[in-house]
Coordinates of C-alpha atoms and ligand atoms in Angstrom, one line a residue:
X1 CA 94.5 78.4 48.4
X2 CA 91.6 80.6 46.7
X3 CA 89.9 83.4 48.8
X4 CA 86.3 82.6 50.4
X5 CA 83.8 85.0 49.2
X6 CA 80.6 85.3 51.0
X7 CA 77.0 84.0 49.7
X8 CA 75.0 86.3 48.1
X9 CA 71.9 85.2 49.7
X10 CA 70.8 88.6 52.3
X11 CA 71.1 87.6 55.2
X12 CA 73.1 84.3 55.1
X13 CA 76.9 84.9 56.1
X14 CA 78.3 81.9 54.5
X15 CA 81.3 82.1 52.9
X16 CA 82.1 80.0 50.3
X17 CA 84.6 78.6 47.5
X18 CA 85.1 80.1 44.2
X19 CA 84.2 77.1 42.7
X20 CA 81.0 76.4 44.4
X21 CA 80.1 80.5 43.4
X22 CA 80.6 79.4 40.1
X23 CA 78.5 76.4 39.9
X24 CA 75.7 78.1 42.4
X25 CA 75.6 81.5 40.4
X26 CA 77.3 83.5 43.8
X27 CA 75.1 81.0 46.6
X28 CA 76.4 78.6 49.4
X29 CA 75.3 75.0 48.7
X30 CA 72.5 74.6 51.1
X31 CA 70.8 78.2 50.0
X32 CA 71.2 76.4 46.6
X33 CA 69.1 73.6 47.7
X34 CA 66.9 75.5 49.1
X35 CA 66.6 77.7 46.3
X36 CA 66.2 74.5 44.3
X37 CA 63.6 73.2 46.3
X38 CA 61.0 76.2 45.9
X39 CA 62.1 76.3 42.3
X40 CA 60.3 73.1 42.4
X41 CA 58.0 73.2 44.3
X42 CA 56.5 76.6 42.8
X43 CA 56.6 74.4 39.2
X44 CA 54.4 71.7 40.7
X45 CA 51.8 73.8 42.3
X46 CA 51.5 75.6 38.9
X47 CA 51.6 72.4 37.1
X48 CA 49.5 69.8 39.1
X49 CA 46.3 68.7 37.4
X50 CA 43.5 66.9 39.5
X51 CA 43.1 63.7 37.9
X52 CA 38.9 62.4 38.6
X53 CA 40.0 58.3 37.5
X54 CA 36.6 57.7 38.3
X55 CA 35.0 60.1 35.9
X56 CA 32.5 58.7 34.2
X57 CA 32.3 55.4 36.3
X58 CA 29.1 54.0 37.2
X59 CA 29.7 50.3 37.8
X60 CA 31.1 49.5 42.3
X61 CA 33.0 47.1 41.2
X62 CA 35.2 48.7 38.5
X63 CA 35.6 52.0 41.1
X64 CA 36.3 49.1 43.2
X65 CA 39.1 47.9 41.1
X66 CA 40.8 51.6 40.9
X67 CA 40.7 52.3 44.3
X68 CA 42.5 48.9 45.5
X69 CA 45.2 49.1 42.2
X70 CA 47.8 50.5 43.7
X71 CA 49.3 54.0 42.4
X72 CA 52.9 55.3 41.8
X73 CA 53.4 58.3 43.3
X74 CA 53.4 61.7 40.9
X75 CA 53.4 64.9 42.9
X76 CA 52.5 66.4 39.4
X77 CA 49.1 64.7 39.9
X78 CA 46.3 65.2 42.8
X79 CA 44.2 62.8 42.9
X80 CA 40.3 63.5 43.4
X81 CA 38.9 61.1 45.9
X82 CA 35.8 58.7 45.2
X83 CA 32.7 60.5 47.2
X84 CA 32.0 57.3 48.8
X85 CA 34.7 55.3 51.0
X86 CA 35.7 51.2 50.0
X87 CA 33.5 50.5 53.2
X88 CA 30.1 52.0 51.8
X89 CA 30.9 50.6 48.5
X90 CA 31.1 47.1 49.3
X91 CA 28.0 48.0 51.7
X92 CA 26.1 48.1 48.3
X93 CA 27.6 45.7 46.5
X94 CA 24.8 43.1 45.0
X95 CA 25.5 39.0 44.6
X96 CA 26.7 39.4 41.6
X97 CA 28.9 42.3 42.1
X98 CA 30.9 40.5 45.4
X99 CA 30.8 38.1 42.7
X100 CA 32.6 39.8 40.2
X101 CA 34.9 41.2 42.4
X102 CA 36.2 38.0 43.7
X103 CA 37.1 36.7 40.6
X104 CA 39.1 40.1 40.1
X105 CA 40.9 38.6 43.0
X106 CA 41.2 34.9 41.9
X107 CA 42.9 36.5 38.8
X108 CA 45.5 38.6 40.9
X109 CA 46.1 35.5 43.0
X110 CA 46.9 33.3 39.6
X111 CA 49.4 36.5 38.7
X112 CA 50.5 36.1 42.1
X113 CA 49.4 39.8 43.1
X114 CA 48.7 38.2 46.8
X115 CA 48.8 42.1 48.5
X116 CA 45.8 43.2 46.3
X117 CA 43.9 40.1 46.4
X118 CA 44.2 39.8 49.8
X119 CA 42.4 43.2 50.5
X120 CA 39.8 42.5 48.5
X121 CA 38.9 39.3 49.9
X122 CA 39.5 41.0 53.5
X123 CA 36.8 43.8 52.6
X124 CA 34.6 41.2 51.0
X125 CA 34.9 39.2 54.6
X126 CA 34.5 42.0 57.2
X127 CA 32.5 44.6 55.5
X128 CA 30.1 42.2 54.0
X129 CA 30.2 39.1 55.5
X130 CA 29.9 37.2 52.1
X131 CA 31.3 33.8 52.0
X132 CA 34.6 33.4 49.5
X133 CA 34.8 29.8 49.0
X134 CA 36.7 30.4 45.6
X135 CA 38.7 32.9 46.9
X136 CA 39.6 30.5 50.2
X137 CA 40.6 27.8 47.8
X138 CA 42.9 30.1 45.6
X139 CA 44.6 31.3 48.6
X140 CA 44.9 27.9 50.0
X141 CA 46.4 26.3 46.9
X142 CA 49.0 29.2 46.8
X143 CA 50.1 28.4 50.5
X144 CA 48.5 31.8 52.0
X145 CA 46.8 31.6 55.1
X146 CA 47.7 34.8 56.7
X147 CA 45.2 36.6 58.1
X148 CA 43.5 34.2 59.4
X149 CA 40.5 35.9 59.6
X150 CA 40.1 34.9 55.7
X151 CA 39.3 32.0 56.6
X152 CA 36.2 33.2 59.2
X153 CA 33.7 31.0 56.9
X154 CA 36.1 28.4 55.1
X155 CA 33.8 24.5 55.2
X156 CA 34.8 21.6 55.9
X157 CA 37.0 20.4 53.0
X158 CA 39.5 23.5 53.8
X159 CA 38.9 23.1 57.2
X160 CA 40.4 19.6 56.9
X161 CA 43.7 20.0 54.4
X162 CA 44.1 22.8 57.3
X163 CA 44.4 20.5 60.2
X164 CA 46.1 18.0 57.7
X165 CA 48.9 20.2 57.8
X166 CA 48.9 21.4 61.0
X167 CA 49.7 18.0 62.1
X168 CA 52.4 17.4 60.0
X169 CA 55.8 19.2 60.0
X170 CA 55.1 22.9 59.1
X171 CA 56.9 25.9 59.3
X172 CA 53.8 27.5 58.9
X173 CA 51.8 26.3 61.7
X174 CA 51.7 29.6 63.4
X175 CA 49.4 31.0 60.9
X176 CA 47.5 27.3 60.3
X177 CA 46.2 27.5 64.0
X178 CA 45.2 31.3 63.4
X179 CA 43.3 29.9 60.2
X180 CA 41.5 27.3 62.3
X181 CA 41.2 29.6 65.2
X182 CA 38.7 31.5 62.9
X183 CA 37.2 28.7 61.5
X184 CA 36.0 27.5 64.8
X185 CA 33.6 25.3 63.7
X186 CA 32.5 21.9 66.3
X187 CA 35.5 20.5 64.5
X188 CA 38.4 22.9 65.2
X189 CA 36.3 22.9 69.2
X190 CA 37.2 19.4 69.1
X191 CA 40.4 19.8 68.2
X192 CA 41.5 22.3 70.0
X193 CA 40.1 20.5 73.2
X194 CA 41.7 17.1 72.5
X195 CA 45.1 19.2 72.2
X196 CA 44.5 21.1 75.6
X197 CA 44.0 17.6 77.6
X198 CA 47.0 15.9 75.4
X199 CA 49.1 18.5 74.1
X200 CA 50.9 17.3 70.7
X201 CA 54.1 17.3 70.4
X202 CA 54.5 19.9 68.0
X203 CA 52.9 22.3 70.6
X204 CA 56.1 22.8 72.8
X205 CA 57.8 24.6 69.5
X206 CA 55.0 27.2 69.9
X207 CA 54.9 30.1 72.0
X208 CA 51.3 30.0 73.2
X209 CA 49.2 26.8 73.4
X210 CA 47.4 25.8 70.6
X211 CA 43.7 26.2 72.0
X212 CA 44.8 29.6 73.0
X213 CA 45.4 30.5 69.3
X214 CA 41.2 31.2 69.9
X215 CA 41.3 34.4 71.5
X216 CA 43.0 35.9 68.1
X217 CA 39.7 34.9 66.7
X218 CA 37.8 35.8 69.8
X219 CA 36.6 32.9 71.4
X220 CA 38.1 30.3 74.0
X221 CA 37.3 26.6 75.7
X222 CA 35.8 26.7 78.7
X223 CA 36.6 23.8 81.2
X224 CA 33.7 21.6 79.9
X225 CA 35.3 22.1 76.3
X226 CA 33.1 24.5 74.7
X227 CA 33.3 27.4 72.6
X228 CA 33.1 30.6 74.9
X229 CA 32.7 33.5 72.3
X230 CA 34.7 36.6 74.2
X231 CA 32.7 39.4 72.1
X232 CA 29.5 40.4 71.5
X233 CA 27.8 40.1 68.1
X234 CA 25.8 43.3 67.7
X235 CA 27.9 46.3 66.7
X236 CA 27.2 50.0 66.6
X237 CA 29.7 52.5 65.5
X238 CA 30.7 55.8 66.4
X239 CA 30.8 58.8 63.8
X240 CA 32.3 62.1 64.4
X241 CA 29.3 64.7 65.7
X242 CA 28.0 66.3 62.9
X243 CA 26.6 70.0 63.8
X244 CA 23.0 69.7 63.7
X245 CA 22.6 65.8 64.0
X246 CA 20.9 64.1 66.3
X247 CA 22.6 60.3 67.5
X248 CA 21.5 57.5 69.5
X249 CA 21.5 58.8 73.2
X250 CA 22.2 55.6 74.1
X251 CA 26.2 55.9 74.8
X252 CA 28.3 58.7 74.9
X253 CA 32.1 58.4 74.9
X254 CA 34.7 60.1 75.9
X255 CA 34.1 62.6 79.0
X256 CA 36.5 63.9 81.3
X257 CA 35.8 63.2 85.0
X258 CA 36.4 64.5 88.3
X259 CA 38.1 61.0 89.8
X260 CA 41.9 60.9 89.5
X261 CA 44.1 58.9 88.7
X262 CA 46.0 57.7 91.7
X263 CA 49.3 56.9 89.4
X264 CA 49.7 60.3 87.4
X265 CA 46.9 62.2 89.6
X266 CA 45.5 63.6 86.5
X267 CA 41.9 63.5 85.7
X268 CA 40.4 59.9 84.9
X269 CA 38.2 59.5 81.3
X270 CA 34.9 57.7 81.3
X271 CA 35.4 56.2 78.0
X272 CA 32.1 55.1 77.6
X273 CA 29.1 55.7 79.3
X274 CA 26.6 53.6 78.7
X275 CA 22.1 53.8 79.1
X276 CA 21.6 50.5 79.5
X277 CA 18.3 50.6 78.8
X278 CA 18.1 51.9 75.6
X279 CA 17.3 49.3 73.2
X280 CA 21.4 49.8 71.1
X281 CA 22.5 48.7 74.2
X282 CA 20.4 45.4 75.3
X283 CA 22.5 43.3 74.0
X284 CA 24.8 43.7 77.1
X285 CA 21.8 42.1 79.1
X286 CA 22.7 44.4 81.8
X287 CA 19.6 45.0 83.9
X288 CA 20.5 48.5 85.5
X289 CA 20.7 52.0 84.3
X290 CA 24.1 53.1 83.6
X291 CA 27.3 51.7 82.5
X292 CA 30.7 53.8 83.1
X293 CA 34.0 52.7 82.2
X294 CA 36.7 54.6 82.6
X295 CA 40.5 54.9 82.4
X296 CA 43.4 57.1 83.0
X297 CA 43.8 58.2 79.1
X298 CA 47.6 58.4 79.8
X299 CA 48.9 55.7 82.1
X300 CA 46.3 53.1 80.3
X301 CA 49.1 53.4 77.6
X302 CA 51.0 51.0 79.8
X303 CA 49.1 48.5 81.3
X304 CA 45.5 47.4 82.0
X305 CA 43.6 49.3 84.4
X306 CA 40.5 47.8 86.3
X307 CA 38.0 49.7 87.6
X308 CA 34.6 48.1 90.1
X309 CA 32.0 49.1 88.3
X310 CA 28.1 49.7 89.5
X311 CA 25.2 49.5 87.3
X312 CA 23.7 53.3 88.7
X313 CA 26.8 54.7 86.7
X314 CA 29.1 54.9 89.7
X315 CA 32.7 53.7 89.6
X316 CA 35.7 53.2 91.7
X317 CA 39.3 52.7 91.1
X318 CA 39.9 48.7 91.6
X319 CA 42.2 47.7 94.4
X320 CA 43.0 44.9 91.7
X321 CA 45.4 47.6 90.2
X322 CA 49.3 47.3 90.2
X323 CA 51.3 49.5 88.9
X324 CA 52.7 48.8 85.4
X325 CA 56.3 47.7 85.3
X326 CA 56.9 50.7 83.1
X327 CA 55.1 53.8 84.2
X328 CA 57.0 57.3 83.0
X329 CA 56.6 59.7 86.0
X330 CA 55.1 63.1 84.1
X331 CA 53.1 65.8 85.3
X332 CA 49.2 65.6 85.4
X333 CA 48.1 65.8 81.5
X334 CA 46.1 68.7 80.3
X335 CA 42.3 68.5 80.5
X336 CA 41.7 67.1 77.1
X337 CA 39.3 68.0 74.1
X338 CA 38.2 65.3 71.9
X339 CA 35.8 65.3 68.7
X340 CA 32.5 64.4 69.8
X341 CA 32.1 60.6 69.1
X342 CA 28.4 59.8 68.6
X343 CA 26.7 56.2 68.4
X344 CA 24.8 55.6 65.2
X345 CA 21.8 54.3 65.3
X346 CA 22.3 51.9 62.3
X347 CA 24.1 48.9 63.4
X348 CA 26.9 47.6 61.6
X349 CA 28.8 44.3 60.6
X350 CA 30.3 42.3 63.5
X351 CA 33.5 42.2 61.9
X352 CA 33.4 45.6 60.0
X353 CA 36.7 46.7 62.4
X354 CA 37.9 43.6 63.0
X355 CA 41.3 43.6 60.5
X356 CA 42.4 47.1 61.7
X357 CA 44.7 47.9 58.2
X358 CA 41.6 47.9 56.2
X359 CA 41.7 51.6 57.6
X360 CA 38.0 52.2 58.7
X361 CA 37.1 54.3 61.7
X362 CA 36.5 51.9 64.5
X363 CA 34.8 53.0 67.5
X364 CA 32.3 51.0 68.2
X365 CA 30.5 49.2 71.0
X366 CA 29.9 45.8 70.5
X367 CA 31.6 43.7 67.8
X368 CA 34.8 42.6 67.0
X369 CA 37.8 44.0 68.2
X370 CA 40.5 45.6 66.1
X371 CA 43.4 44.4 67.7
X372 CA 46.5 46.1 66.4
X373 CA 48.6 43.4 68.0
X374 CA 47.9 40.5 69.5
X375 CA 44.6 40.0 71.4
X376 CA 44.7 40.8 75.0
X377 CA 41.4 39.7 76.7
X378 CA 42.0 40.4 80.4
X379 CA 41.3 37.8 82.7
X380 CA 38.6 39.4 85.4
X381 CA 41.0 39.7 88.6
X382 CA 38.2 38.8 91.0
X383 CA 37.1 35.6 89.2
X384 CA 39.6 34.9 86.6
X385 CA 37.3 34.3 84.2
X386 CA 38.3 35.8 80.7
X387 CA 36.2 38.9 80.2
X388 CA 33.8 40.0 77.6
X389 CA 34.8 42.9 75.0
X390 CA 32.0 46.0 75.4
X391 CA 33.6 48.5 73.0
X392 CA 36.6 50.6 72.0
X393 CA 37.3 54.1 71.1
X394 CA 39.6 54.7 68.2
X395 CA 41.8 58.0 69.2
X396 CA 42.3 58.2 65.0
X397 CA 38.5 59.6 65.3
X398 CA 38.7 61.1 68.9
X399 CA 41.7 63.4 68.0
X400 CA 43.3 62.0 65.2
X401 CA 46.5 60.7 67.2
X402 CA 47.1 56.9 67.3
X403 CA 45.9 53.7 69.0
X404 CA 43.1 52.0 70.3
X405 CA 41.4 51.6 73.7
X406 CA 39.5 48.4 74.6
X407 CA 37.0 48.1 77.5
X408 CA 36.2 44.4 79.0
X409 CA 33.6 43.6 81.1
X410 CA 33.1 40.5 84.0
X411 CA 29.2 40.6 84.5
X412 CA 29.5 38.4 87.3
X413 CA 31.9 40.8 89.5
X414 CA 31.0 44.1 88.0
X415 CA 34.6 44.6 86.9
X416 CA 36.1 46.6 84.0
X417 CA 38.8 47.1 82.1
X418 CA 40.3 48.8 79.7
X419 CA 43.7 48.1 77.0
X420 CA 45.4 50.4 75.2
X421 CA 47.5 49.3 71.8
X422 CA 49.4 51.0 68.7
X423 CA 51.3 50.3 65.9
Ligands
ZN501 ZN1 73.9 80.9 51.7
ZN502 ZN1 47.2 58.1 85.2
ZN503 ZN1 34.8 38.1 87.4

């Protein structure tokens, strides 16, 4: 057997085979690796170029194009980034531009690039509001209904092959009813009535109800059969605090409080806190001054928590509370430091947030939630009525971790609450 010799590498103390010496130039494999990898990495940083693919661009929709094409990775390349986000672009879009740029995704649909087109017509939906009629029927004809929210403004003729299929044998009939759900026109309230009283037969191979596919569209029946709408329609977003700027004063989000939580004992969060008479915040038709809503940042992971809620600002911990069934025991968490959040004073879009992957910011009061799985209205514990979503804080833009807390409100009992989800 041949004699190990040690690595040259200072400081290593590997020894290693002839052999390997000989291939390595004297080195133990994983100092060759390494040695490899900074070999490479050294010739990328002196070889990367920035690449500006938007250099000389003027026209949205062709920036548009770029930015939703997708790109193969080449660390050799950096690429610049657009000074405006897809959001603000679509934002400024004209007719004929959203136009334009839904026949773009008619043609990806006829090459049966369903992933790009899909986005598109999604930003087109939520950050404009623009009806896709074209689009729908391109979609339809190629059997994709999912997300449903595409479907937000479909008419009546798509409406109809809809329900048309629905009714007969589908193995698609999950996502059908999420189509209809957010089509929710007098028709689909009809329907989705007429199925509560006499459910269809079809109905027992689901795992939900069908009315109760509405609350993914954010709306349910209420007992006389009518469409309840679960969200508010008025949206204002949070951006980050910018030094110097002055916001909205009329909610500010995201303040540690002296209350604890009487799970983890640390300190409770009043997510929002909300002056209910300034005129960003009518909508809630709340007659008082102040709004707080708070939650125990940590133990809100798992489960809801309800707090009674006055309309001077004062809050208690709600008696309504048990104890989620999974509840890690840790130690109080820090005092945390958030960016400061701050309310714009320009509204926004109802449904801006409302298909979280199109990767916007979304904390917001008002609106459209962005559930990140499947919607979770609570139902108010005094009442049982389904309550009414206020608002959510995005931690992306509080701290740049992950998930999303939603606050509910039952006006009648003066009870909160607030969900947490993630990916
Ligand atoms: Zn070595
Ligand atoms: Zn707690
Ligand atoms: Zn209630």
């Amino acid at each position: 057997m041949s004699e190990r010799i040690p690595c040259q590498t200072s400081g290593c103390g590997a020894n290693i085979l002839p052999a390997t010496a000989l291939k390595t130039g004297g080195i133990c494999m994983p100092c060759h690796q390494k040695k490899l990898a900074m070999e490479k990495e050294a010739y990328i940083l002196q070889h990367r170029k920035d690449v500006d693919r938007y250099y000389g661009i003027e026209d949205p929709v062709e920036i548009l194009k770029i930015m939703h094409a997708p790109r193969k990775y080449n660390p050799l390349e950096r690429d610049v980034p657009y000074h405006k986000s897809e959001q603000e672009l679509y934002h400024q879009l004209s007719e004929v531009e959203r136009e334009r740029i839904e026949a773009y995704a008619i043609s990806l649909i006829d090459q049966e690039d369903f992933d790009q087109a899909e986005t598109i017509l999604l930003s087109l939906v939520c950050f404009t509001n623009a009806r896709i009629e074209r689009g729908l029927n391109a979609l339809f004809h190629n059997e994709q209904y999912d997300p449903g929210i595409l479907y937000k403004e479909a008419g009546p003729s798509i409406r109809d092959e809809l329900i048309h299929l629905v009714k007969s044998e589908s193995d698609d009939r999950n996502h059908l009813l999420l189509a209809l759900a957010w089509i929710g026109d007098e028709e689909v309230v009809r329907l989705f009535a007429e199925w509560r009283e006499n459910p269809p037969q079809w109905a027992s191979r689901l795992y939900i109800p069908p009315e109760n596919y509405a609350h993914e569209a954010g709306w349910e029946l209420d007992q006389d059969g009518r469409k309840r709408r679960l969200f508010h329609l008025e949206c204002y977003p949070f951006e980050v605090h910018v030094e110097g700027s002055a916001g909205a004063e009329a909610v500010a989000a995201l303040q540690t409080d002296d209350q604890t939580c009487p799970w983890c004992q640390g300190k409770l969060t009043v997510l929002f806190d909300y002056h209910l008479q300034h005129p960003s915040v009518r909508f809630l038709k709340l007659s008082g001054e102040r709004l707080r809503i708070a939650a125990c940042i940590q133990c809100n992971c798992y489960g809801t928590v309800f707090t009674k809620v006055e309309l001077d600002g004062s809050y208690s911990w709600s008696h309504f509370n048990t104890v989620p069934d999974y509840l890690p025991i840790t130690e109080p968490h820090e005092q945390q430091t958030w960016n400061k959040l701050q309310l714009s004073e320009r509204k926004i879009g109802t449904y801006e947030g409302a298909y979280w992957m199109l990767e916007v910011s979304t904390s917001q009061i008002g609106g459209h939630p962005a559930w990140i799985q499947d919607a979770e209205y609570p139902a108010c514990p005094c009442c049982s009525n389904t309550m009414m979503f206020i608002g959510q804080i995005d931690m992306g833009q509080a701290d740049n971790s992950e998930g999303i807390y939603y606050t509910f409100l039952c006006n009648d009992c003066l009870i909160a609450a607030v969900n947490y989800q993630q990916t």
